[in-house]
Short mmCIF file of C-alpha atoms in Angstrom, two decimals:
data_model
loop_
_atom_site.label_atom_id
_atom_site.label_comp_id
_atom_site.label_asym_id
_atom_site.label_seq_id
_atom_site.Cartn_x
_atom_site.Cartn_y
_atom_site.Cartn_z
CA MET A 168 -6.83 1.25 31.13
CA LYS A 169 -10.51 0.53 30.92
CA PRO A 170 -11.38 -2.18 33.49
CA SER A 171 -12.85 -5.44 32.26
CA SER A 172 -16.63 -5.67 32.48
CA PRO A 173 -17.91 -7.90 35.32
CA THR A 174 -19.73 -11.13 34.54
CA ILE A 175 -23.51 -10.55 34.44
CA ASP A 176 -26.14 -13.27 34.86
CA VAL A 177 -29.02 -12.34 32.56
CA ASP A 178 -32.52 -13.56 33.44
CA LEU A 179 -34.73 -12.89 30.41
CA ALA A 180 -37.91 -13.32 32.43
CA GLU A 181 -36.72 -10.68 34.91
CA LEU A 182 -35.79 -8.28 32.08
CA ASP A 183 -39.24 -8.77 30.54
CA ARG A 184 -40.82 -7.98 33.92
CA ILE A 185 -38.72 -4.80 34.29
CA ILE A 186 -39.73 -3.61 30.81
CA ASP A 187 -43.42 -4.34 31.51
CA GLU A 188 -43.21 -2.36 34.76
CA GLY A 189 -41.52 0.51 32.96
CA MET A 190 -44.45 0.74 30.55
CA ARG A 191 -46.83 1.31 33.48
CA ALA A 192 -44.73 3.40 35.90
CA PRO A 193 -41.23 4.92 36.22
CA LEU A 194 -38.49 2.35 36.82
CA SER A 195 -36.92 2.05 40.24
CA GLU A 196 -33.22 2.83 40.51
CA SER A 197 -32.25 -0.83 41.00
CA ASN A 198 -34.34 -2.07 38.04
CA GLY A 199 -33.02 0.72 35.83
CA GLN A 200 -29.43 -0.23 36.69
CA LYS A 201 -30.11 -3.91 35.91
CA LEU A 202 -31.50 -3.00 32.50
CA LYS A 203 -28.60 -0.65 31.81
CA ASN A 204 -26.01 -3.30 32.74
CA ALA A 205 -27.69 -5.87 30.50
CA LEU A 206 -27.74 -3.48 27.53
CA HIS A 207 -24.08 -2.54 28.00
CA ALA A 208 -23.08 -6.20 28.21
CA LEU A 209 -25.03 -6.95 25.03
CA VAL A 210 -23.41 -4.10 23.09
CA GLU A 211 -19.93 -5.11 24.27
CA ARG A 212 -20.64 -8.67 23.20
CA VAL A 213 -22.02 -8.10 19.71
CA ALA A 214 -20.27 -4.82 18.82
CA PRO A 215 -16.70 -4.82 20.20
CA ARG A 216 -14.72 -1.59 20.04
CA TRP A 217 -12.55 -1.56 16.93
CA ARG A 218 -9.26 0.29 17.02
CA THR A 219 -8.06 2.35 14.09
CA THR A 220 -4.47 1.94 15.30
CA GLU A 221 -2.54 -0.61 17.36
CA LYS A 222 0.07 1.79 18.71
CA THR A 223 0.85 1.22 22.36
CA ARG A 224 -0.47 4.61 23.44
CA ALA A 225 -3.80 3.80 21.72
CA VAL A 226 -4.08 0.30 23.18
CA PHE A 227 -3.57 1.56 26.73
CA GLU A 228 -5.48 4.62 27.82
CA LYS A 229 -3.61 7.24 29.85
CA PRO A 230 -4.13 7.05 33.63
CA PRO A 231 -6.44 9.79 35.02
CA ASN A 232 -3.54 11.55 36.76
CA THR A 233 -1.41 11.78 33.63
CA GLU A 234 -0.34 15.34 32.98
CA PRO A 235 -1.26 16.74 29.56
CA GLU A 236 1.54 17.10 27.05
CA PRO A 237 3.00 20.62 26.99
CA GLU A 238 2.06 22.76 24.05
CA LYS A 239 4.69 23.33 21.39
CA PRO A 240 6.40 26.69 21.81
CA PRO A 241 5.73 29.30 19.12
CA PRO A 242 8.44 29.94 16.51
CA ALA A 243 11.36 31.98 17.82
CA SER A 244 10.99 34.47 14.99
CA GLY A 245 7.79 36.45 14.67
CA ARG A 246 8.28 36.85 10.93
CA PRO A 247 5.96 34.84 8.65
CA ALA A 248 7.48 32.00 6.66
CA PRO A 249 8.40 32.92 3.08
CA ALA A 250 5.88 32.04 0.39
CA GLY A 251 6.30 28.66 -1.29
CA HIS A 252 7.70 26.94 1.81
CA GLY A 253 4.50 25.64 3.43
CA ARG A 254 3.39 22.09 4.04
CA ASN A 255 3.61 21.43 0.31
CA GLY A 256 6.12 23.90 -1.07
CA ALA A 257 6.66 24.47 -4.77
CA VAL A 258 9.32 21.75 -4.95
CA ARG A 259 6.67 19.20 -3.92
CA PHE A 260 4.93 19.63 -7.31
CA PRO A 261 7.27 17.83 -9.75
CA GLY A 262 4.32 17.01 -12.02
CA ALA A 263 3.26 20.63 -12.40
CA HIS A 264 3.45 22.28 -15.81
CA LYS A 265 6.23 24.87 -15.66
CA VAL A 266 5.81 28.30 -17.23
CA ALA A 267 8.80 30.68 -17.32
CA ILE A 268 7.73 34.33 -16.93
CA PRO A 269 10.40 36.87 -17.99
CA HIS A 270 10.50 40.28 -16.37
CA ALA A 271 8.38 42.75 -18.32
CA LYS A 272 10.94 45.59 -18.28
CA LEU A 273 14.36 44.32 -17.18
CA ARG A 274 16.85 41.92 -18.74
CA HIS A 275 19.96 40.23 -17.39
CA GLY A 276 22.75 42.85 -17.15
CA ASP A 277 20.53 45.95 -17.38
CA PRO A 278 21.27 48.97 -15.14
CA CYS A 279 19.39 48.98 -11.83
CA PRO A 280 16.36 51.29 -12.08
CA GLU A 281 16.38 51.78 -8.30
CA CYS A 282 19.90 53.04 -7.56
CA GLY A 283 21.25 53.55 -11.07
CA ALA A 284 24.75 52.52 -9.96
CA GLY A 285 24.66 48.76 -10.31
CA LYS A 286 23.41 46.14 -12.72
CA VAL A 287 20.71 43.49 -12.26
CA TYR A 288 21.59 39.81 -12.62
CA ARG A 289 19.35 36.77 -12.92
CA GLN A 290 18.91 34.77 -9.69
CA LYS A 291 19.41 31.02 -9.70
CA GLN A 292 16.07 30.42 -8.03
CA PRO A 293 13.05 32.25 -9.49
CA LYS A 294 10.10 33.28 -7.36
CA THR A 295 7.53 30.50 -7.60
CA LEU A 296 3.76 30.62 -7.64
CA VAL A 297 1.57 27.50 -7.78
CA ARG A 298 -1.96 27.56 -9.18
CA ILE A 299 -4.15 24.46 -9.37
CA VAL A 300 -7.08 24.10 -11.78
CA GLY A 301 -9.68 21.36 -12.14
CA ARG A 302 -10.17 19.27 -15.29
CA PRO A 303 -11.89 16.00 -16.19
CA PRO A 304 -9.73 12.86 -15.86
CA LEU A 305 -10.13 12.38 -19.62
CA GLU A 306 -10.67 15.29 -22.00
CA ALA A 307 -11.99 15.17 -25.56
CA THR A 308 -11.08 17.48 -28.44
CA ARG A 309 -13.44 17.77 -31.40
CA TYR A 310 -11.57 18.79 -34.56
CA GLU A 311 -13.82 20.46 -37.14
CA MET A 312 -12.06 20.39 -40.52
CA GLU A 313 -13.46 22.89 -42.97
CA ARG A 314 -15.00 21.43 -46.15
CA LEU A 315 -15.40 23.25 -49.46
CA ARG A 316 -17.50 22.00 -52.41
CA CYS A 317 -17.24 23.10 -56.02
CA ASN A 318 -20.64 24.16 -57.41
CA GLY A 319 -19.52 23.06 -60.85
CA CYS A 320 -18.11 19.53 -60.42
CA ASN A 321 -19.31 18.88 -56.85
CA GLN A 322 -15.77 17.97 -55.74
CA VAL A 323 -15.35 18.37 -51.95
CA PHE A 324 -12.09 19.68 -50.50
CA THR A 325 -11.45 18.99 -46.77
CA ALA A 326 -8.83 20.54 -44.52
CA GLN A 327 -5.98 18.28 -43.41
CA VAL A 328 -6.17 16.60 -40.01
CA PRO A 329 -3.67 18.36 -37.69
CA PRO A 330 -0.65 16.24 -36.71
CA ASP A 331 -1.40 16.53 -32.99
CA ALA A 332 -4.77 14.77 -33.49
CA GLY A 333 -3.03 11.39 -33.65
CA PRO A 334 -4.05 8.28 -35.61
CA GLU A 335 -6.39 6.76 -32.98
CA LYS A 336 -9.54 8.00 -31.30
CA TYR A 337 -8.25 7.04 -27.86
CA ASP A 338 -4.71 8.26 -27.21
CA GLN A 339 -2.18 6.27 -25.20
CA THR A 340 -2.65 8.76 -22.38
CA ALA A 341 -6.37 7.92 -22.26
CA ALA A 342 -5.70 4.21 -21.76
CA ALA A 343 -3.00 4.97 -19.18
CA MET A 344 -5.31 7.26 -17.21
CA ILE A 345 -8.14 4.70 -17.22
CA ALA A 346 -5.73 2.02 -15.97
CA GLN A 347 -4.35 4.37 -13.31
CA LEU A 348 -7.83 5.25 -12.05
CA ARG A 349 -9.15 1.68 -12.21
CA TYR A 350 -6.25 -0.32 -10.80
CA GLY A 351 -4.24 2.35 -9.01
CA SER A 352 -7.04 4.33 -7.34
CA GLY A 353 -9.87 1.78 -7.26
CA VAL A 354 -12.34 3.76 -9.43
CA PRO A 355 -14.76 1.30 -11.10
CA PHE A 356 -15.39 1.63 -14.84
CA LYS A 357 -19.07 2.45 -14.26
CA ARG A 358 -18.23 5.22 -11.81
CA LEU A 359 -15.82 6.79 -14.30
CA GLU A 360 -18.46 6.43 -17.02
CA ARG A 361 -20.93 8.45 -14.94
CA LEU A 362 -18.35 11.09 -14.08
CA GLU A 363 -17.28 11.60 -17.68
CA GLY A 364 -20.90 11.55 -18.85
CA ASN A 365 -21.76 14.34 -16.42
CA LEU A 366 -18.90 16.35 -17.94
CA GLY A 367 -20.14 15.84 -21.50
CA ILE A 368 -17.76 13.05 -22.57
CA PRO A 369 -19.44 9.65 -23.20
CA LEU A 370 -17.08 6.88 -22.08
CA PRO A 371 -18.90 3.53 -21.73
CA ALA A 372 -17.54 1.00 -19.25
CA ALA A 373 -17.22 -1.60 -22.03
CA THR A 374 -15.05 0.80 -24.04
CA GLN A 375 -12.80 1.36 -21.02
CA TRP A 376 -12.36 -2.38 -20.51
CA GLY A 377 -11.57 -2.94 -24.18
CA LEU A 378 -8.86 -0.28 -24.03
CA VAL A 379 -7.06 -1.62 -20.96
CA GLU A 380 -7.40 -5.23 -22.13
CA ARG A 381 -5.69 -4.50 -25.45
CA LYS A 382 -2.98 -2.38 -23.88
CA ALA A 383 -2.28 -5.02 -21.22
CA GLU A 384 -1.27 -7.50 -23.92
CA ARG A 385 1.08 -4.97 -25.52
CA ILE A 386 2.90 -4.09 -22.30
CA ARG A 387 2.96 -7.62 -20.82
CA PRO A 388 6.73 -7.97 -21.45
CA ALA A 389 7.31 -5.35 -18.73
CA TYR A 390 5.27 -7.43 -16.26
CA ASP A 391 7.14 -10.61 -17.19
CA GLU A 392 10.45 -8.81 -16.72
CA LEU A 393 9.35 -7.60 -13.28
CA ILE A 394 8.66 -11.23 -12.32
CA ARG A 395 12.06 -12.34 -13.63
CA GLN A 396 13.92 -9.62 -11.76
CA ALA A 397 11.88 -10.15 -8.58
CA ALA A 398 13.04 -13.77 -8.55
CA GLN A 399 16.65 -12.58 -8.22
CA GLY A 400 15.97 -10.50 -5.08
CA GLU A 401 17.72 -10.63 -1.72
CA VAL A 402 14.58 -10.23 0.43
CA VAL A 403 11.03 -11.17 -0.51
CA HIS A 404 7.78 -10.47 1.37
CA ASN A 405 4.60 -12.42 0.63
CA ASP A 406 1.03 -12.63 1.91
CA ASP A 407 -2.47 -12.81 0.47
CA THR A 408 -5.98 -11.46 0.91
CA GLY A 409 -9.38 -12.72 -0.14
CA MET A 410 -10.72 -11.91 -3.61
CA ARG A 411 -13.82 -12.73 -5.66
CA ILE A 412 -13.74 -13.91 -9.28
CA LEU A 413 -17.24 -14.76 -10.46
CA HIS A 414 -16.46 -17.02 -13.41
CA LEU A 415 -13.41 -19.02 -12.39
CA ALA A 416 -13.01 -22.64 -13.44
CA ARG A 417 -12.09 -24.88 -10.53
CA GLU A 418 -8.72 -26.57 -10.67
CA PRO A 419 -8.61 -30.31 -9.92
CA ALA A 420 -7.93 -30.94 -6.24
CA PRO A 421 -4.57 -32.55 -5.34
CA GLU A 422 -4.79 -36.24 -4.59
CA GLY A 423 -5.90 -36.84 -1.02
CA LYS A 424 -7.04 -33.25 -0.48
CA GLY A 425 -10.43 -31.60 -0.64
CA GLU A 426 -11.50 -29.16 -3.31
CA ARG A 427 -10.47 -25.57 -2.73
CA THR A 428 -13.18 -23.01 -2.23
CA GLY A 429 -11.21 -19.83 -1.46
CA VAL A 430 -9.99 -17.30 -4.03
CA PHE A 431 -7.09 -15.03 -3.17
CA THR A 432 -4.93 -12.19 -4.40
CA SER A 433 -1.34 -12.83 -3.40
CA GLY A 434 1.04 -9.94 -2.91
CA ILE A 435 4.79 -10.33 -3.33
CA VAL A 436 7.30 -7.52 -2.76
CA SER A 437 10.92 -8.29 -3.65
CA ARG A 438 13.92 -6.14 -2.81
CA VAL A 439 16.46 -6.26 -5.65
CA GLY A 440 19.42 -4.07 -4.75
CA VAL A 441 17.99 -0.62 -4.03
CA TRP A 442 14.76 -1.27 -5.97
CA LEU A 443 11.46 -2.74 -4.80
CA ILE A 444 9.23 -4.84 -7.09
CA ALA A 445 5.55 -5.46 -6.29
CA LEU A 446 3.69 -8.39 -7.88
CA PHE A 447 0.05 -9.46 -7.63
CA PHE A 448 -1.50 -12.83 -8.55
CA SER A 449 -5.22 -13.64 -8.27
CA GLY A 450 -6.76 -17.11 -8.34
CA TRP A 451 -6.98 -20.35 -6.40
CA LYS A 452 -3.31 -20.43 -5.37
CA HIS A 453 -2.04 -19.31 -1.99
CA ALA A 454 0.83 -16.86 -1.48
CA GLY A 455 3.38 -19.65 -1.00
CA GLU A 456 2.42 -21.35 -4.26
CA ASN A 457 2.62 -18.09 -6.21
CA LEU A 458 6.02 -17.36 -4.66
CA ALA A 459 7.20 -20.82 -5.71
CA ASP A 460 6.15 -20.04 -9.31
CA VAL A 461 8.14 -16.80 -9.21
CA LEU A 462 11.24 -18.48 -7.76
CA LYS A 463 11.31 -20.98 -10.62
CA ARG A 464 12.94 -18.12 -12.56
CA ARG A 465 15.66 -17.59 -9.95
CA ALA A 466 19.17 -17.96 -11.32
CA PRO A 467 21.24 -20.80 -9.82
CA GLY A 468 24.12 -20.07 -7.47
CA LEU A 469 22.64 -17.03 -5.74
CA GLN A 470 22.84 -16.44 -1.99
CA PRO A 471 19.94 -17.74 0.15
CA LEU A 472 16.83 -15.60 -0.15
CA ILE A 473 15.28 -14.10 2.99
CA GLN A 474 11.53 -14.72 2.97
CA MET A 475 9.41 -12.53 5.27
CA CYS A 476 5.86 -13.72 5.95
CA ASP A 477 3.55 -14.54 8.83
CA ALA A 478 3.54 -18.01 10.35
CA LEU A 479 0.69 -19.47 8.23
CA SER A 480 1.79 -22.64 6.44
CA ARG A 481 0.16 -21.52 3.17
CA ASN A 482 2.79 -18.76 2.86
CA ALA A 483 5.65 -21.28 2.67
CA PRO A 484 6.65 -22.18 -0.92
CA LYS A 485 7.59 -25.64 -2.14
CA LEU A 486 10.98 -24.79 -3.56
CA SER A 487 12.49 -26.00 -6.78
CA GLU A 488 15.93 -27.61 -6.59
CA GLY A 489 18.78 -25.18 -5.97
CA VAL A 490 16.72 -22.43 -4.31
CA ARG A 491 17.53 -21.77 -0.64
CA LEU A 492 15.45 -19.72 1.78
CA LEU A 493 16.00 -18.15 5.18
CA LEU A 494 12.61 -17.83 6.88
CA ALA A 495 11.74 -14.65 8.80
CA ASN A 496 8.38 -14.28 10.53
CA CYS A 497 6.55 -11.01 11.02
CA LEU A 498 7.15 -9.49 14.46
CA SER A 499 4.02 -7.35 14.01
CA HIS A 500 1.91 -10.52 13.94
CA GLY A 501 3.55 -11.70 17.15
CA ARG A 502 2.92 -8.30 18.73
CA ARG A 503 -0.72 -8.37 17.64
CA GLN A 504 -1.29 -11.52 19.72
CA PHE A 505 -0.75 -9.35 22.81
CA VAL A 506 -2.71 -6.38 21.48
CA ASP A 507 -5.77 -8.62 21.15
CA VAL A 508 -5.69 -9.62 24.83
CA ALA A 509 -4.41 -6.33 26.26
CA GLU A 510 -7.76 -5.49 27.86
CA ASN A 511 -7.68 -8.66 29.97
CA PHE A 512 -3.95 -8.60 30.79
CA PRO A 513 -2.99 -4.92 30.82
CA ALA A 514 0.19 -5.04 32.91
CA GLU A 515 1.76 -8.02 31.12
CA CYS A 516 0.83 -6.82 27.63
CA ARG A 517 2.10 -3.31 28.32
CA TYR A 518 5.49 -4.77 29.23
CA VAL A 519 5.63 -6.81 26.00
CA LEU A 520 4.50 -3.95 23.75
CA GLU A 521 6.91 -1.45 25.29
CA THR A 522 9.81 -3.89 24.98
CA LEU A 523 9.03 -4.57 21.32
CA GLY A 524 8.60 -0.83 20.83
CA GLY A 525 12.26 -0.43 21.75
CA VAL A 526 13.20 -2.85 18.96
CA TRP A 527 11.24 -0.87 16.36
CA TYR A 528 12.75 2.34 17.70
CA ASN A 529 16.22 0.91 17.11
CA ASP A 530 15.28 -0.09 13.58
CA GLU A 531 14.02 3.43 12.89
CA LEU A 532 17.28 4.88 14.23
CA ALA A 533 19.22 2.62 11.87
CA ARG A 534 17.10 3.81 8.95
CA ARG A 535 17.52 7.48 9.81
CA ARG A 536 21.28 7.06 10.11
CA ASN A 537 21.40 5.35 6.69
CA LEU A 538 23.27 2.38 8.12
CA SER A 539 24.43 -0.29 5.70
CA PRO A 540 22.95 -3.79 6.12
CA ASP A 541 26.05 -4.93 8.02
CA GLU A 542 26.03 -1.83 10.25
CA ARG A 543 22.29 -2.30 10.88
CA LEU A 544 22.88 -5.92 11.90
CA ARG A 545 25.60 -4.94 14.38
CA PHE A 546 23.40 -2.12 15.72
CA HIS A 547 20.52 -4.53 16.39
CA GLN A 548 22.85 -7.10 17.93
CA GLU A 549 24.15 -4.45 20.32
CA HIS A 550 20.89 -2.69 21.22
CA SER A 551 17.95 -4.99 20.33
CA ALA A 552 19.38 -8.40 21.24
CA PRO A 553 19.39 -7.62 25.01
CA LEU A 554 15.75 -6.50 24.79
CA MET A 555 14.68 -9.68 23.01
CA LYS A 556 16.72 -11.87 25.38
CA THR A 557 15.06 -10.28 28.41
CA LEU A 558 11.63 -10.63 26.79
CA LYS A 559 12.16 -14.31 26.03
CA GLU A 560 13.29 -15.03 29.60
CA TRP A 561 10.24 -13.20 30.95
CA MET A 562 7.85 -15.18 28.72
CA GLU A 563 9.47 -18.50 29.62
CA ALA A 564 9.19 -17.61 33.32
CA GLN A 565 5.50 -16.78 32.92
CA LEU A 566 4.80 -20.36 31.82
CA ALA A 567 7.43 -22.22 33.85
CA GLU A 568 6.51 -20.54 37.13
CA HIS A 569 2.76 -20.86 36.43
CA LYS A 570 2.24 -17.11 36.53
CA THR A 571 0.15 -17.40 33.37
CA GLU A 572 -2.36 -20.10 32.46
CA PRO A 573 -1.16 -21.71 29.17
CA ASN A 574 -4.71 -21.88 27.78
CA SER A 575 -5.48 -18.23 28.54
CA GLY A 576 -5.27 -15.53 25.91
CA LEU A 577 -1.95 -14.32 27.30
CA GLY A 578 -0.61 -17.86 27.51
CA LYS A 579 -1.44 -18.54 23.87
CA ALA A 580 0.20 -15.26 22.81
CA ILE A 581 3.37 -16.21 24.70
CA GLN A 582 3.39 -19.70 23.19
CA TYR A 583 3.03 -18.21 19.68
CA MET A 584 6.11 -16.04 20.24
CA LEU A 585 8.19 -18.85 21.72
CA ARG A 586 7.13 -21.36 19.06
CA HIS A 587 8.29 -19.05 16.25
CA TRP A 588 11.18 -17.39 18.11
CA GLN A 589 13.90 -18.28 15.58
CA PRO A 590 12.19 -16.82 12.47
CA LEU A 591 10.86 -13.88 14.54
CA THR A 592 14.43 -12.91 15.50
CA LEU A 593 16.20 -13.53 12.19
CA PHE A 594 17.01 -9.80 12.07
CA LEU A 595 19.49 -10.44 14.92
CA ARG A 596 21.45 -12.96 12.82
CA GLU A 597 21.12 -12.01 9.15
CA ARG A 598 21.90 -8.76 7.40
CA ALA A 599 18.95 -7.08 5.65
CA ALA A 600 16.39 -9.27 7.44
CA PRO A 601 13.29 -7.11 8.09
CA LEU A 602 11.36 -6.95 11.35
CA ASP A 603 7.87 -7.19 9.92
CA ASN A 604 5.77 -7.85 6.84
CA ASN A 605 4.20 -4.38 6.74
CA LEU A 606 5.65 -3.71 3.27
CA VAL A 607 3.47 -6.32 1.58
CA GLU A 608 0.54 -5.59 3.91
CA ARG A 609 0.52 -2.05 2.51
CA ALA A 610 0.84 -3.39 -1.04
CA LEU A 611 -2.23 -5.59 -0.58
CA LYS A 612 -4.29 -2.49 0.12
CA LYS A 613 -4.37 -2.10 -3.69
CA ALA A 614 -6.29 -5.36 -4.01
CA ILE A 615 -8.42 -4.56 -0.96
CA LEU A 616 -9.31 -1.16 -2.44
CA HIS A 617 -10.45 -2.90 -5.64
CA ARG A 618 -12.50 -5.39 -3.63
CA LYS A 619 -14.18 -2.64 -1.60
CA ASN A 620 -15.10 -0.55 -4.65
CA SER A 621 -15.80 -3.18 -7.32
CA LEU A 622 -16.57 -6.21 -5.12
CA PHE A 623 -15.13 -8.72 -7.62
CA TYR A 624 -13.49 -9.52 -10.93
CA LYS A 625 -15.90 -11.04 -13.42
CA THR A 626 -13.47 -13.42 -15.16
CA LYS A 627 -9.98 -14.83 -14.80
CA LYS A 628 -8.93 -12.61 -17.70
CA GLY A 629 -10.12 -9.53 -15.84
CA ALA A 630 -8.13 -10.59 -12.77
CA GLU A 631 -4.98 -11.09 -14.88
CA VAL A 632 -5.30 -7.61 -16.38
CA GLY A 633 -5.84 -6.17 -12.90
CA ASP A 634 -2.79 -8.00 -11.52
CA LEU A 635 -0.63 -6.70 -14.37
CA PHE A 636 -1.57 -3.06 -13.96
CA MET A 637 -1.50 -3.17 -10.15
CA SER A 638 2.00 -4.65 -10.28
CA LEU A 639 3.31 -1.98 -12.65
CA ILE A 640 1.57 0.88 -10.83
CA HIS A 641 2.61 -0.10 -7.30
CA THR A 642 6.19 -0.82 -8.38
CA CYS A 643 6.31 2.74 -9.71
CA GLU A 644 4.97 4.06 -6.40
CA LEU A 645 7.54 2.10 -4.39
CA ASN A 646 10.41 3.51 -6.47
CA GLY A 647 9.26 7.11 -6.77
CA ALA A 648 8.30 6.91 -10.47
CA ASN A 649 5.19 8.47 -12.03
CA PRO A 650 2.80 5.56 -12.81
CA PHE A 651 0.76 7.51 -15.37
CA ASP A 652 3.86 8.64 -17.27
CA TYR A 653 5.36 5.14 -17.09
CA LEU A 654 2.26 3.40 -18.48
CA THR A 655 1.97 6.01 -21.22
CA GLU A 656 5.56 5.50 -22.36
CA LEU A 657 5.24 1.71 -22.27
CA MET A 658 2.20 1.93 -24.55
CA ARG A 659 3.95 4.34 -26.90
CA HIS A 660 7.07 2.18 -27.15
CA SER A 661 5.57 -1.31 -27.01
CA GLU A 662 7.70 -2.52 -29.94
CA GLU A 663 10.94 -1.39 -28.27
CA LEU A 664 9.69 -2.94 -25.03
CA LYS A 665 9.48 -6.37 -26.70
CA GLN A 666 13.09 -6.12 -27.85
CA ASN A 667 14.59 -5.20 -24.46
CA PRO A 668 12.17 -5.32 -21.50
CA ALA A 669 14.95 -4.77 -18.94
CA ALA A 670 15.51 -1.26 -20.33
CA TRP A 671 11.90 -0.29 -19.60
CA MET A 672 11.66 -0.74 -15.85
CA PRO A 673 10.20 2.06 -13.67
CA TRP A 674 13.68 3.05 -12.46
CA ASN A 675 15.41 3.27 -15.87
CA TYR A 676 12.79 3.94 -18.56
CA ARG A 677 13.52 7.68 -18.47
CA ASP A 678 17.20 6.99 -19.20
CA THR A 679 16.14 4.76 -22.10
CA LEU A 680 13.95 7.54 -23.49
CA SER A 681 16.79 10.05 -23.18
CA ASP A 682 19.19 7.72 -25.00
CA SER A 683 16.71 7.19 -27.85
CA VAL A 684 16.43 10.95 -28.41
CA ARG A 685 20.19 11.46 -28.80
#
């Protein structure tokens, strides 16, 4: 662990004198050390070291005498692995175009040309070969229909437009790809315009926006159905992140409260059975208010809903009558309180982080063993409850026995955990209660990616279109569906979608398509 820097009294007049002396003659060792200490203190003050991970082994550096980890032994067999079984084997390319190549000389049941005694039979698994080529995100085809003119009557005869040309200039796949790039991958319209222009395909940003705006209205029933189904979930995660909307009319402030100045994108992830639904809402409202709007569609008589969020009051919804919630707070947020002060309290924070690490390890074991919610609850009660009980007793002793100053960084971290202990440990009392809010934190990276690349939405309408496509795209990602294919089929079957939105969810739209073909 890196030791804390000592307190340094900085005398600006003395530093000026040292610099002036250094301009005339080499610095003495003592003056050079003073200047070096002052510079290091300044850098540590204004540019703290940011971590890219908060894992325990990254927060605490290894002691100098720690032995290096042993190298992994080489494979027992010296034979090379068979082709097609590398890091991304052939089965990892479900979106690849498949081409069946028959044998040039042999057919199923032919005599063996090698021994002449047996017959050759087709294997269940063909030999696979993957080849990847590069193409523009959007391609254009220019159809040139031949025209013939009579030199007598001047009548012009033009070849028929081929059926595969389609009735519209921009195919459904073009709109789906633009939406996928813009709201799924964070590629701004202007950046895509430049890319396509460099490849010889003019695609103005205004044209792209017009396409996705029109298509958003046609597939909105799918978004509304996602909201309806999300309201019926068993577990819901919610949080928000900052967003910018340039032209956004201010809503009247509630009586007795000041006018709001912040704009947010709220993320909501609801677990409905085995499916996960991601929703995004951008505007003045906080995550709790947007969740309350969603839960207005919750059917009466359902079991209490488990809400996972951090301890901020703005995440708590004002519930409509008949809706019951069980509050769970994010254990990762409680853990982060200790990560932030680990440099000043290394021994105490290491104990807390390693104890909580055992709880996450147990949760991972439950996941790998595919335990049911009831089995997972019993597993945590048996293995994690003793860890949390010991941790709570240790934290209470730190304050009661005056081992830790309550106003110190460590004291405040302990008080945060104790103050929210009941919602932080709901996973020890309720089946299916999660440990943390990481699921929605990852979902909000969609909105953060948009903010980093595009900086803002221009209008409320633009934000609504972005929320719709982000919700559909990320719901596909959470459930293993192909977002591009899903958006394309929604646009192609928008009339059927209006009639029965529930049949066009990311997890069942392929079954609906198969039934329509029969």
